[in-house]
């Protein structure tokens, strides 16, 4: 069974996780000629993201990605009709041989992708929200090589060596989490999809920002070459291949 990513586009996951074979799967390719402008899509406004350094956050290598647990006090104050509270953020990346974003735009794969995962508290517990349409939201932004270090990412990247092996965990002092996202949160794509990993629940309200996040080549390389997954192999290319739309529409907050 294909559990190491990227999986073939005939995901073998569906043998054990039936939703993975569903018709509202993620990630997708965003065809910018087919997106539909919606003036209802207001800028994303975040609340409570400047965390005090006294707050300690768990950073873990779970064998598939590196996950930073986030306090539920981080919310999406505007941009969705429902209330969403933060759960965790994690990253997807490629290897020195190629890029590793999950979503693509007009067929272009970016160097990496950050996902901030939220749940809708009116759906009950996280476990219950995960199984309800609109129960989850993910804010996604592309990571791209740029000319200089992105200091907002240093609190994460400088700890990677402490979680090199699968299962390793460390703590990160609170920092400005919003700095991990693009400066412009008003330009984004919106569609209904799924988790990109088993159990692939089709309950995710996706936001994919149009502006990218620039990191230096050294920072991207650190991400690509530091972590190990199952049986000490390099943790690289942890992206799922793009899935068919099956008639879904992708909205855009901009023209
Ligand atoms: N892109 S994504 O949001 O679908 C996603 C991935 F692509 C992911 F690859 C992951 S990590 C793989 C799933 C996993 C594996 C182990 C453990 C553990 O040992 O604790 C936990 C989770 C991953 F954690 C997530 N996000 C999680 C999905 C799993 C459970 C739902 C709640 C948090 C979001
Ligand atoms: Zn993800």
Coordinates of C-alpha atoms and ligand atoms in Angstrom, one line a residue:
X1 CA 0.0 0.0 0.0
X2 CA 1.3 3.4 -1.0
X3 CA 1.7 5.3 2.3
X4 CA 4.8 7.2 1.3
X5 CA 4.0 10.3 -0.7
X6 CA 3.7 11.3 -3.5
X7 CA 1.3 8.5 -4.3
X8 CA 0.3 7.4 -7.8
X9 CA -2.8 9.1 -9.1
X10 CA -4.6 5.8 -8.5
X11 CA -4.2 6.4 -4.8
X12 CA -3.9 3.0 -3.1
X13 CA -5.0 4.7 0.0
X14 CA -8.7 4.1 -0.9
X15 CA -8.3 0.3 -0.3
X16 CA -8.1 1.1 3.4
X17 CA -9.6 4.6 3.5
X18 CA -12.6 4.8 1.2
X19 CA -12.9 8.6 1.3
X20 CA -9.5 8.9 -0.4
X21 CA -11.3 7.6 -3.6
X22 CA -14.1 10.3 -3.3
X23 CA -15.0 13.0 -5.7
X24 CA -14.1 16.0 -3.5
X25 CA -10.4 15.2 -3.0
X26 CA -7.4 17.5 -2.5
X27 CA -5.0 18.8 -3.6
X28 CA -6.1 20.1 -7.0
X29 CA -4.6 22.0 -9.9
X30 CA -6.0 25.5 -10.0
X31 CA -6.7 26.5 -13.6
X32 CA -6.8 30.3 -13.4
X33 CA -8.8 30.5 -16.6
X34 CA -11.6 28.5 -15.0
X35 CA -11.8 30.2 -11.6
X36 CA -14.9 32.3 -10.8
X37 CA -14.6 35.7 -9.2
X38 CA -16.8 36.1 -6.1
X39 CA -17.2 39.5 -4.4
X40 CA -18.4 37.6 -1.3
X41 CA -14.9 36.4 -0.6
X42 CA -13.6 39.1 1.9
X43 CA -9.9 39.4 3.0
X44 CA -8.9 36.8 5.5
X45 CA -8.4 38.5 8.9
X46 CA -6.6 36.6 11.6
X47 CA -6.8 37.3 15.4
X48 CA -4.4 36.4 18.2
X49 CA -1.4 35.3 16.1
X50 CA 1.4 37.2 17.9
X51 CA 2.2 34.6 20.6
X52 CA 4.2 35.6 23.6
X53 CA 7.7 34.0 23.8
X54 CA 6.7 32.5 27.2
X55 CA 4.2 30.3 25.3
X56 CA 5.8 27.0 24.4
X57 CA 4.5 25.2 21.2
X58 CA 5.1 21.6 20.4
X59 CA 7.0 20.9 17.2
X60 CA 7.0 17.3 16.0
X61 CA 8.3 15.1 13.2
X62 CA 5.4 12.7 12.7
X63 CA 7.2 10.8 9.9
X64 CA 5.1 12.6 7.2
X65 CA 5.7 16.2 7.9
X66 CA 6.8 18.6 10.7
X67 CA 3.8 19.8 12.7
X68 CA 3.6 22.8 15.0
X69 CA 0.6 22.6 17.4
X70 CA -1.3 25.9 17.6
X71 CA -3.4 27.2 20.5
X72 CA -7.2 27.3 19.8
X73 CA -7.0 31.0 20.6
X74 CA -5.8 31.7 17.1
X75 CA -8.9 32.2 15.0
X76 CA -10.0 33.3 11.5
X77 CA -11.8 36.6 12.4
X78 CA -13.1 37.2 8.8
X79 CA -13.1 35.5 5.5
X80 CA -15.3 32.5 6.3
X81 CA -19.0 32.6 7.4
X82 CA -18.2 30.0 10.1
X83 CA -15.9 30.4 13.2
X84 CA -12.7 28.5 12.9
X85 CA -10.1 27.8 15.6
X86 CA -6.5 26.8 15.0
X87 CA -5.3 23.2 15.5
X88 CA -1.9 22.9 13.9
X89 CA 0.3 24.0 11.0
X90 CA 2.6 21.8 8.9
X91 CA 4.6 21.9 5.7
X92 CA 4.9 20.1 2.4
X93 CA 8.1 20.2 0.4
X94 CA 10.1 18.5 -2.4
X95 CA 13.7 17.5 -2.6
X96 CA 16.9 19.0 -4.1
X97 CA 15.7 17.3 -7.4
X98 CA 12.4 19.1 -7.5
X99 CA 9.5 21.2 -6.0
X100 CA 7.0 19.9 -3.5
X101 CA 3.8 22.0 -3.1
X102 CA 0.6 20.0 -2.9
X103 CA -1.6 22.4 -5.0
X104 CA -0.5 23.5 -8.4
X105 CA -1.5 26.7 -10.3
X106 CA -1.8 26.3 -14.1
X107 CA 0.2 23.1 -13.8
X108 CA 3.1 24.8 -11.9
X109 CA 4.3 23.2 -8.7
X110 CA 5.9 25.5 -6.2
X111 CA 8.9 24.7 -4.0
X112 CA 6.7 24.0 -0.9
X113 CA 3.4 24.8 0.8
X114 CA 2.4 25.7 4.4
X115 CA -1.0 24.5 5.7
X116 CA -2.6 26.1 8.8
X117 CA -5.4 23.7 9.9
X118 CA -8.6 24.9 11.7
X119 CA -11.8 23.3 13.0
X120 CA -15.3 24.7 13.4
X121 CA -16.1 24.6 17.2
X122 CA -19.8 24.6 16.5
X123 CA -19.3 21.1 15.1
X124 CA -18.4 19.9 18.6
X125 CA -15.0 18.2 19.2
X126 CA -12.2 18.2 16.7
X127 CA -12.9 14.5 16.1
X128 CA -16.5 15.3 15.3
X129 CA -15.7 18.5 13.2
X130 CA -13.3 16.5 11.1
X131 CA -16.2 14.4 9.8
X132 CA -18.7 17.2 9.1
X133 CA -18.8 19.2 5.8
X134 CA -17.1 22.6 6.5
X135 CA -15.9 21.2 9.8
X136 CA -12.3 21.9 8.9
X137 CA -10.6 24.8 7.1
X138 CA -7.0 25.0 5.8
X139 CA -5.2 28.2 4.9
X140 CA -2.6 27.3 2.4
X141 CA 0.3 29.3 1.0
X142 CA 3.0 28.5 -1.5
X143 CA 6.7 28.7 -0.4
X144 CA 9.1 29.9 -3.1
X145 CA 12.8 30.4 -3.3
X146 CA 13.6 34.2 -3.0
X147 CA 16.7 36.3 -2.7
X148 CA 17.0 36.3 1.1
X149 CA 16.3 34.5 4.4
X150 CA 12.7 34.9 5.6
X151 CA 13.2 35.7 9.3
X152 CA 9.6 34.8 10.1
X153 CA 10.5 31.1 9.4
X154 CA 13.6 31.0 11.5
X155 CA 11.9 30.0 14.8
X156 CA 10.7 26.8 13.0
X157 CA 13.7 26.1 10.8
X158 CA 16.3 26.5 13.5
X159 CA 14.6 23.8 15.5
X160 CA 14.4 21.2 12.7
X161 CA 17.6 19.5 13.6
X162 CA 16.1 18.7 17.0
X163 CA 13.3 16.6 15.4
X164 CA 15.4 15.0 12.6
X165 CA 14.1 11.5 13.4
X166 CA 10.5 10.4 13.1
X167 CA 8.6 10.7 16.4
X168 CA 11.0 13.3 17.8
X169 CA 9.4 16.3 19.5
X170 CA 10.7 19.7 20.8
X171 CA 9.3 23.0 21.9
X172 CA 9.3 26.4 20.1
X173 CA 8.8 29.7 22.0
X174 CA 5.8 31.7 20.9
X175 CA 6.3 34.0 17.9
X176 CA 4.3 35.8 15.3
X177 CA 2.5 33.0 13.5
X178 CA 0.9 35.3 11.0
X179 CA 4.3 36.2 9.6
X180 CA 4.4 32.7 8.1
X181 CA 1.7 33.6 5.7
X182 CA 1.9 36.1 2.7
X183 CA 1.6 39.8 3.4
X184 CA -1.6 40.0 1.3
X185 CA -4.4 37.8 2.7
X186 CA -7.0 39.4 0.4
X187 CA -6.2 37.5 -2.8
X188 CA -7.0 33.8 -2.6
X189 CA -8.7 30.8 -4.2
X190 CA -11.5 29.0 -2.3
X191 CA -12.9 25.5 -2.9
X192 CA -14.4 22.5 -1.1
X193 CA -12.0 19.6 -0.7
X194 CA -10.4 17.1 1.6
X195 CA -7.5 16.3 3.9
X196 CA -4.6 15.3 1.6
X197 CA -3.7 12.4 3.8
X198 CA -5.7 9.5 5.1
X199 CA -8.5 9.4 6.2
X200 CA -9.0 12.0 3.4
X201 CA -12.2 13.4 5.0
X202 CA -14.0 15.6 2.4
X203 CA -14.7 18.2 5.0
X204 CA -12.2 20.9 4.3
X205 CA -13.0 24.5 3.3
X206 CA -9.7 25.4 1.4
X207 CA -8.2 28.8 1.0
X208 CA -5.1 28.9 -1.2
X209 CA -3.4 32.3 -1.2
X210 CA -2.4 33.9 -4.5
X211 CA 0.6 35.7 -3.0
X212 CA 3.5 33.4 -2.2
X213 CA 5.9 33.3 0.7
X214 CA 9.6 33.8 -0.2
X215 CA 12.3 31.8 1.7
X216 CA 16.0 31.7 0.8
X217 CA 17.4 28.7 -1.1
X218 CA 19.3 27.7 2.1
X219 CA 16.0 27.7 4.1
X220 CA 14.2 25.6 1.5
X221 CA 17.2 23.3 1.3
X222 CA 17.2 22.9 5.1
X223 CA 13.5 21.8 4.9
X224 CA 14.3 19.4 2.1
X225 CA 17.4 17.7 3.7
X226 CA 17.0 17.7 7.5
X227 CA 14.1 15.4 8.4
X228 CA 13.8 11.6 8.2
X229 CA 10.6 9.7 7.8
X230 CA 9.9 6.0 8.2
X231 CA 12.9 3.7 8.6
X232 CA 15.3 6.6 8.5
X233 CA 14.8 7.5 4.9
X234 CA 14.9 11.2 3.9
X235 CA 11.5 12.8 4.5
X236 CA 11.1 14.4 1.1
X237 CA 8.4 14.9 -1.6
X238 CA 5.6 14.7 1.1
X239 CA 2.9 15.9 -1.3
X240 CA -0.1 14.1 -2.7
X241 CA -0.6 14.2 -6.5
X242 CA -3.4 16.6 -7.7
X243 CA -6.9 15.1 -7.8
X244 CA -9.7 15.5 -10.3
X245 CA -12.3 18.3 -9.7
X246 CA -15.3 16.2 -10.7
X247 CA -17.3 19.3 -11.5
X248 CA -16.2 21.4 -8.4
X249 CA -15.9 25.1 -9.0
X250 CA -12.9 27.1 -7.7
X251 CA -13.7 30.6 -6.6
X252 CA -11.3 33.6 -6.6
X253 CA -11.5 36.6 -4.3
X254 CA -9.9 38.8 -7.0
X255 CA -10.3 39.4 -10.7
Ligands
LIG1 N1 -2.6 18.4 4.3 S1 -3.3 17.7 5.6 O1 -3.8 18.8 6.4 O2 -4.4 16.8 5.1 C1 -2.2 16.8 6.5 C2 -1.2 16.0 5.8 F1 -1.2 16.1 4.4 C3 -0.3 15.2 6.5 F2 0.6 14.5 5.8 C4 -0.4 15.2 7.9 S2 0.7 14.2 8.7 C5 0.1 12.6 8.3 C6 -1.1 12.2 9.1 C7 -0.7 12.0 10.5 C8 0.3 11.0 10.7 C9 0.7 10.8 12.0 C10 0.2 11.5 13.1 C11 0.7 11.3 14.5 O3 1.5 10.4 14.6 O4 0.3 12.1 15.4 C12 -0.7 12.5 12.8 C13 -1.2 12.7 11.5 C14 -1.3 15.9 8.5 F3 -1.3 15.9 9.9 C15 -2.3 16.7 7.9 N2 -3.2 17.4 8.5 C16 -3.9 16.8 9.6 C17 -4.6 15.6 9.1 C18 -4.8 14.4 10.0 C19 -5.8 14.6 11.1 C20 -6.7 15.7 11.0 C21 -6.4 16.9 11.9 C22 -5.1 17.7 11.6 C23 -4.8 17.9 10.2
LIG2 ZN1 -1.1 19.6 4.5

